[in-house]
Tab-separated table of C-alpha atoms in Angstrom:
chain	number	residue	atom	x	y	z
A	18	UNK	CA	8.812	139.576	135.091
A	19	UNK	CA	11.111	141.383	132.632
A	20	UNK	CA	14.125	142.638	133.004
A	21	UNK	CA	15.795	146.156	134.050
A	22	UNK	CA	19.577	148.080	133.650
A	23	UNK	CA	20.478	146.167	136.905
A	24	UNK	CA	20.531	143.008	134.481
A	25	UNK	CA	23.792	145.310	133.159
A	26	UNK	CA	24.883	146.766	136.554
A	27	UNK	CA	24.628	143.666	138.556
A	28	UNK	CA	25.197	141.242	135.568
A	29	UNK	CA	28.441	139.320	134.153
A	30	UNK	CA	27.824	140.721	131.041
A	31	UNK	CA	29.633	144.410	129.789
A	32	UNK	CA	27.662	146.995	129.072
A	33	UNK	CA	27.038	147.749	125.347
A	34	UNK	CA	28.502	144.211	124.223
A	35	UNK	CA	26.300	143.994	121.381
A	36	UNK	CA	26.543	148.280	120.241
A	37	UNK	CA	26.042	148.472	116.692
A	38	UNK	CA	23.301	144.965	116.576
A	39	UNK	CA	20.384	144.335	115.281
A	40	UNK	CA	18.416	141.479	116.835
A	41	UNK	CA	15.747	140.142	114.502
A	42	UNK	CA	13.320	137.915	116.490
A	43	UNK	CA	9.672	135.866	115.671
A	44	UNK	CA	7.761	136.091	118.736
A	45	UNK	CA	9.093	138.538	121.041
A	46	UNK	CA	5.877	139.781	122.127
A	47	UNK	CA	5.622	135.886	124.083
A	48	UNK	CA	6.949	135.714	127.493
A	49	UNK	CA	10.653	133.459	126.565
A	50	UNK	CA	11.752	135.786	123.503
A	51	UNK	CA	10.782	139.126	125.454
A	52	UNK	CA	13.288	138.270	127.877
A	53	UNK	CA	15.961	137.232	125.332
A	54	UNK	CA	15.235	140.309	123.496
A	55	UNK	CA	15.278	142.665	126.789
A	56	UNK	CA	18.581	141.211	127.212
A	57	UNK	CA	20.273	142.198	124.022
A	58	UNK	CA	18.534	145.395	124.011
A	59	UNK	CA	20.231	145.991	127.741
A	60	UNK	CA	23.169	145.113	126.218
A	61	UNK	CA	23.045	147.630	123.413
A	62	UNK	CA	21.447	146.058	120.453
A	63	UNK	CA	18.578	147.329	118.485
A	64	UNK	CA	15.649	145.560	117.822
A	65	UNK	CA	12.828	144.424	115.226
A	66	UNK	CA	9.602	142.547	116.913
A	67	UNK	CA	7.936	140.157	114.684
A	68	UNK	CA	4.715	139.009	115.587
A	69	UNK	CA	0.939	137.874	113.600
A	70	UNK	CA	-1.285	140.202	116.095
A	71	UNK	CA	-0.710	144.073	115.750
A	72	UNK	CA	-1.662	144.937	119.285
A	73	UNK	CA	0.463	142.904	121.271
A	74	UNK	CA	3.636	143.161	118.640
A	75	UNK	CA	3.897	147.500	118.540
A	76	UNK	CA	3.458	147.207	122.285
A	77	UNK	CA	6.089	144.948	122.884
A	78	UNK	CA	8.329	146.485	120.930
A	79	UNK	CA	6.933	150.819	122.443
A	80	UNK	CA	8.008	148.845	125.877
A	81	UNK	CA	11.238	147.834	125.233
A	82	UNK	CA	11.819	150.856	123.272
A	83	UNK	CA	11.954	152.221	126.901
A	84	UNK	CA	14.998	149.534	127.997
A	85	UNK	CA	17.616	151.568	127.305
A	86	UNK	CA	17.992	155.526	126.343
A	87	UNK	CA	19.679	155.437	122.597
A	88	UNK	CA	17.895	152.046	121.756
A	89	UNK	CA	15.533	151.677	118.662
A	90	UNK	CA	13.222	149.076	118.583
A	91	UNK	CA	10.641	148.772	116.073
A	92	UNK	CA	7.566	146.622	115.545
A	93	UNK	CA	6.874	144.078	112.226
A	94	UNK	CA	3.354	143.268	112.892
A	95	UNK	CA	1.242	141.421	110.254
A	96	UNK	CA	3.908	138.828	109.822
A	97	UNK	CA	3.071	135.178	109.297
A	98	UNK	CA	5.830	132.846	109.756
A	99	UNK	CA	4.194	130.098	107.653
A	100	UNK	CA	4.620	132.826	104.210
A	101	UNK	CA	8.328	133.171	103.640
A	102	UNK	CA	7.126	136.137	101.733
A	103	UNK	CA	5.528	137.720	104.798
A	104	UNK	CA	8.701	136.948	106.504
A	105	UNK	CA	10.983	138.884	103.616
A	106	UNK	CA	8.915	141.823	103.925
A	107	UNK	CA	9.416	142.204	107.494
A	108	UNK	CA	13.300	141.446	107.004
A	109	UNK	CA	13.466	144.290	104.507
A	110	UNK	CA	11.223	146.628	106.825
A	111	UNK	CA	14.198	146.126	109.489
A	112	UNK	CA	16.906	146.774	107.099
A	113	UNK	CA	15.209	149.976	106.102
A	114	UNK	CA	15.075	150.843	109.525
A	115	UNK	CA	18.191	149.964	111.358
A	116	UNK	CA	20.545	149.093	109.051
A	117	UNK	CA	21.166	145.874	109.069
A	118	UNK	CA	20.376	142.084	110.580
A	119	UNK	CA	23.425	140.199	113.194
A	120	UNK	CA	21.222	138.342	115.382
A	121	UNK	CA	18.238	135.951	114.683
A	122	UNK	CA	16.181	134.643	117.585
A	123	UNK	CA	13.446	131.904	115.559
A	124	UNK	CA	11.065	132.035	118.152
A	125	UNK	CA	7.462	131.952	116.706
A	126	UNK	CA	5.535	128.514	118.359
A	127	UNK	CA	2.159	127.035	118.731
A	128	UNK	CA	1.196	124.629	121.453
A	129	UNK	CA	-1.999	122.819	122.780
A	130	UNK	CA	-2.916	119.878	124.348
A	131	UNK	CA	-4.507	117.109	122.932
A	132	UNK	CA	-3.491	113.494	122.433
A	133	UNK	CA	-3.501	111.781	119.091
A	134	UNK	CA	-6.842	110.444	118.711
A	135	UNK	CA	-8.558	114.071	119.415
A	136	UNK	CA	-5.667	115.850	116.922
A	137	UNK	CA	-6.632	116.319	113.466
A	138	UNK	CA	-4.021	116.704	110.760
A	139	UNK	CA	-4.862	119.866	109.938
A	140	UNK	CA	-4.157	121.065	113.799
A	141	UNK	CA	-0.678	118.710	113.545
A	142	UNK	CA	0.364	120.289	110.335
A	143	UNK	CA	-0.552	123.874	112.167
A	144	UNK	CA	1.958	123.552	114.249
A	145	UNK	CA	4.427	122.105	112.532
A	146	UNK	CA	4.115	124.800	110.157
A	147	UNK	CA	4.623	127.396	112.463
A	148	UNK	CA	7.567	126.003	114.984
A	149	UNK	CA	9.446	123.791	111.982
A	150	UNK	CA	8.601	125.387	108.843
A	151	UNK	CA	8.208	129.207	110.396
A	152	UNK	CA	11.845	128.769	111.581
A	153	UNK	CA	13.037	127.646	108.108
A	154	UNK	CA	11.286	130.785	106.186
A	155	UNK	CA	13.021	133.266	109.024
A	156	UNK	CA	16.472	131.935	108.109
A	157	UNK	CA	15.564	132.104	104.561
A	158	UNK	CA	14.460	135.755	104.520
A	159	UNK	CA	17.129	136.916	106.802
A	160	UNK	CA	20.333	134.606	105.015
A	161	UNK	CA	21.942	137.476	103.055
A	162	UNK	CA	21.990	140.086	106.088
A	163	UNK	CA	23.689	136.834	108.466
A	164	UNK	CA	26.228	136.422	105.523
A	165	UNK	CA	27.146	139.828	105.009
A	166	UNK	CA	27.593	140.284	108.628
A	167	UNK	CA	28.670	136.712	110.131
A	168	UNK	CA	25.947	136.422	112.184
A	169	UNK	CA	24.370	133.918	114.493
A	170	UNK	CA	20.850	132.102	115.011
A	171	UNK	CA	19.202	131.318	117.993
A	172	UNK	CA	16.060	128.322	117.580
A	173	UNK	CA	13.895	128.200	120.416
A	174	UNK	CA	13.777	124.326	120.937
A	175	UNK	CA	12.266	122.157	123.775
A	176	UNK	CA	13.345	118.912	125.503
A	177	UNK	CA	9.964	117.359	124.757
A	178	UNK	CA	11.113	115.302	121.966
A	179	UNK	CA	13.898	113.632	124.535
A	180	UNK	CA	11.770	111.226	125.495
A	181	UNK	CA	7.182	110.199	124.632
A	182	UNK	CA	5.060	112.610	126.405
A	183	UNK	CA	1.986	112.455	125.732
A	184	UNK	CA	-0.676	115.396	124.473
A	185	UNK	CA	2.841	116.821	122.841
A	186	UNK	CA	3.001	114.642	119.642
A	187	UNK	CA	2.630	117.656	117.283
A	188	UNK	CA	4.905	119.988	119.661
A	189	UNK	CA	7.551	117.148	120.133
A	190	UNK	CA	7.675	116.284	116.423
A	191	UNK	CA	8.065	120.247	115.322
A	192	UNK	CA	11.164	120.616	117.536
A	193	UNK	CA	12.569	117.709	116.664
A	194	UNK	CA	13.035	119.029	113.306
A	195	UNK	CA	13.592	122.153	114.892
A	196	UNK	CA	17.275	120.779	116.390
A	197	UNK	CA	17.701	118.798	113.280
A	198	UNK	CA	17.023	122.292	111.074
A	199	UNK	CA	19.895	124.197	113.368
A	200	UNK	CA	22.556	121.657	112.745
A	201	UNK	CA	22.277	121.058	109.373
A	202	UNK	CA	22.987	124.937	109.066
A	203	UNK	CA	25.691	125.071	112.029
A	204	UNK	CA	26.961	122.611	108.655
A	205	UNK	CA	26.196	124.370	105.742
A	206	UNK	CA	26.520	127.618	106.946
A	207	UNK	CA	29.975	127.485	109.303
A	208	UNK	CA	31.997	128.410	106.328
A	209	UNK	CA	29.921	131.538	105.894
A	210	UNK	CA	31.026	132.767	109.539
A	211	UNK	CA	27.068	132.033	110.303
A	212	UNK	CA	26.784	130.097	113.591
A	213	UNK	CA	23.120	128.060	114.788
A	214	UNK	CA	22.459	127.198	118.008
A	215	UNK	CA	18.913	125.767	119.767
A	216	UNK	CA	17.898	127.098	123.508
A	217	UNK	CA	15.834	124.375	124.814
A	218	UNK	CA	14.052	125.534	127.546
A	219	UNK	CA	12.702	123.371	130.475
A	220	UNK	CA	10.120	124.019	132.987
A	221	UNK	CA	10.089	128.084	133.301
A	222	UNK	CA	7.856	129.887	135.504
A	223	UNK	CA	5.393	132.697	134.190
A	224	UNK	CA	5.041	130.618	131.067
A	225	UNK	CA	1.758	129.555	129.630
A	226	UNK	CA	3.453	126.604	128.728
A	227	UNK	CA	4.355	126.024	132.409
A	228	UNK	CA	0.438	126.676	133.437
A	229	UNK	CA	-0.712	124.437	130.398
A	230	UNK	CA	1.585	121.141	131.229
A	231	UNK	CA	2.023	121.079	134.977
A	232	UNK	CA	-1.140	120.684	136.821
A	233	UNK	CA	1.281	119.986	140.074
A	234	UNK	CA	3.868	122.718	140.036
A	235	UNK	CA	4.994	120.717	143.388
A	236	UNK	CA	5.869	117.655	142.291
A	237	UNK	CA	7.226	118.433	139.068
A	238	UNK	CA	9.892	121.042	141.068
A	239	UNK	CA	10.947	118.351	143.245
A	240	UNK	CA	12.356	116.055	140.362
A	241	UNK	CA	14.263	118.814	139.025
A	242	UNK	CA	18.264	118.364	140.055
A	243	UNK	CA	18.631	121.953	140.916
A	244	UNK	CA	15.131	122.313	143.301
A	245	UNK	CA	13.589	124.922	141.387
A	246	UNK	CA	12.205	125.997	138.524
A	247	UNK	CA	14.058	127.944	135.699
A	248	UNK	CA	13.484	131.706	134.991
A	249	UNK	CA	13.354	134.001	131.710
A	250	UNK	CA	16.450	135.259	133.549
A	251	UNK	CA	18.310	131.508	132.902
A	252	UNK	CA	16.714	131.931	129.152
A	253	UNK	CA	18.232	135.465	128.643
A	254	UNK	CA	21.679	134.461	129.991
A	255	UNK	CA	21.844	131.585	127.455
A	256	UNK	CA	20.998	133.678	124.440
A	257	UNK	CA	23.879	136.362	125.732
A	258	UNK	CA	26.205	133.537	125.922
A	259	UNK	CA	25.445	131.928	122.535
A	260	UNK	CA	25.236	135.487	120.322
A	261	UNK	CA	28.200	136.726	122.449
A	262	UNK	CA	32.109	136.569	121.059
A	263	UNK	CA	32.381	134.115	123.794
A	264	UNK	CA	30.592	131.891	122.179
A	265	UNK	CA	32.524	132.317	118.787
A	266	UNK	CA	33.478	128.287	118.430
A	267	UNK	CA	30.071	127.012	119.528
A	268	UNK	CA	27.534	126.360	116.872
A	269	UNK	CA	25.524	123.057	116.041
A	270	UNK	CA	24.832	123.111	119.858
A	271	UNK	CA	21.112	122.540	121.829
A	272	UNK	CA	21.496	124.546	125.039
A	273	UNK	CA	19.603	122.832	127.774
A	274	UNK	CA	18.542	124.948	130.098
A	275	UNK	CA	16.442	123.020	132.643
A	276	UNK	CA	17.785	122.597	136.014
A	277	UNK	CA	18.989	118.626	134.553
A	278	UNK	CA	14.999	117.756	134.683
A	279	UNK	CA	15.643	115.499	131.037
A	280	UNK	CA	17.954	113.426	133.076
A	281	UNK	CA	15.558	112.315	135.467
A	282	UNK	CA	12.480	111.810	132.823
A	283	UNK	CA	10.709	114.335	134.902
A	284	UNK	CA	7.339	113.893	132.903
A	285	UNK	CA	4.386	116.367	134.125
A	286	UNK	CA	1.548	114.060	132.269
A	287	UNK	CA	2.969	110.854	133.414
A	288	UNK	CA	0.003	110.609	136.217
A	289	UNK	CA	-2.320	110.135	133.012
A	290	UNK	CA	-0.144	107.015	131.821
A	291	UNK	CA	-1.821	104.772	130.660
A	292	UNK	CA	-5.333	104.734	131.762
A	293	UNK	CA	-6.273	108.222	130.516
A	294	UNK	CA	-4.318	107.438	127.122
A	295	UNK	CA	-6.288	103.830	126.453
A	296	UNK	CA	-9.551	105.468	127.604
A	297	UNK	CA	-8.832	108.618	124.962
A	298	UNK	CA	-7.161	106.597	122.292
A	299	UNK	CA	-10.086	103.966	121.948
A	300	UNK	CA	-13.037	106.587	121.832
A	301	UNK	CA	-14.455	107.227	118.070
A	302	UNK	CA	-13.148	110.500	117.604
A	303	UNK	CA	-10.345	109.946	115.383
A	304	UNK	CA	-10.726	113.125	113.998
A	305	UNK	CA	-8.894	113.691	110.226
């Protein structure tokens, strides 16, 4: 479900906080950047969508368009992550546009399950590609508009990497590097005025992840601390936070935002540990 103006009216946020932004973001036509992107439109920022499929990218961004009366919101579609080149295209397309670049939301991600035996290298290096190396080449297009205007970058991370689930290697691995890419340039890039934060999300509802993970929705909720499962909503609050002037000290930082469900190990394939993993692992697939 996305959000509406009662986000602002009914929100602890002030209206047009971010007037004058420009949000850049790599996957807002999937369900977790929409919502972070909603928000900052809300919020007064304008907007540049940046997705691989045309369809689903200009109708993302024609949709939010509609968010707020005086917004502008405009579609990069055709963009591969993977091509720094593609990237830079898309990153002068927004300039051209609306001006300029303040906010970048590294969201583009690939995910499937399959456990090691069954995953190919080419499939492993697909991903990494996209989550690890994608977020690189978006930071690398987009560097001179964050240090001409002190901006501030937003990875979309995971908590998968916290501890061995299994059917995740390639995900897990990818956002590893992921957290380790953001604080390296909270480092290099602090004197700059350019902060880097990581939003890791945990179990949200609506997600595909979600669907894809946890066959029990049941038992997973009831090993979360809070009793219930997160929302885009707790997504879109984190990402006002972190690109907000309250946030002004905070970079190098993973936001967690999973009801405490790390803490407690709360694994959704642990019911296929170990017999399903010795019974896959020791079939002659192997596949290279």
């Amino acid at each position: 479900m996305g959000l509406d103006q009662s986000f602002v009216t009914n929100g602890s946020w002030k209206p047009d906080l971010f007037k004058g932004k420009v949000l850049f973001v790599t996957g807002g036509a999937g369900t977790i950047c929409r919502i972070q992107t909603e928000a900052m439109i809300l919020l007064g920022a304008n907007a540049a969508i940046v997705g691989r499929n045309p369809e689903k990218t200009k109708q993302a961004a024609r949709e939010m368009d509609e968010l707020r009366p005086d917004c502008k919101v405009i579609a990069c579609p055709n963009t591969d992550v993977r091509d720094v080149h593609s990237i830079a295209k898309a990153v002068e397309n927004t300039v051209e546009q609306l001006g300029r670049i303040d906010f970048v939301i590294a969201g583009a991600a690939g995910n499937f399950l399959s456990d090691f035996n069954h995953l190919s290298s080419n499939a492993f290096k697909s991903v990494v590609s996209i989550d690890l190396l994608g977020s690189f080449n978006t930071v690398k297009a987009c560097f001179e508009q964050l240090k001409k205007n002190k901006g501030s970058i937003i990875f979309v991370s995971a908590t998968l990497h916290y501890y061995g689930i299994p059917f995740q290697i390639h995900v897990a691995a990818a956002k590893a590097g992921v957290d380790a890419l953001s604080n390296a340039l909270a480092v290099e890039l602090g004197p700059l005025g350019i902060r880097s934060n990581c939003i890791a999300p945990g179990g949200i509802e609506g997600t595909e992840g979600l669907k894809r993970l946890v066959p029990d929705l049941d038992s997973f909720t009831s090993k979360i601390p809070m009793g219930r499962l997160g929302t885009t909503r707790d997504i879109a609050e984190a990402t006002v936070y972190l690109f907000s002037p309250a946030a002004s000290y905070v970079t190098g930082t993973v936001q967690i935002v999973d009801g405490g469900a790390w803490h407690t190990g709360n694994n959704s394939t642990s019911h296929l540990y170990p017999v399903k993993l010795v019974e896959l692992n020791t079939q002659k697939v192997n596949k290279l």
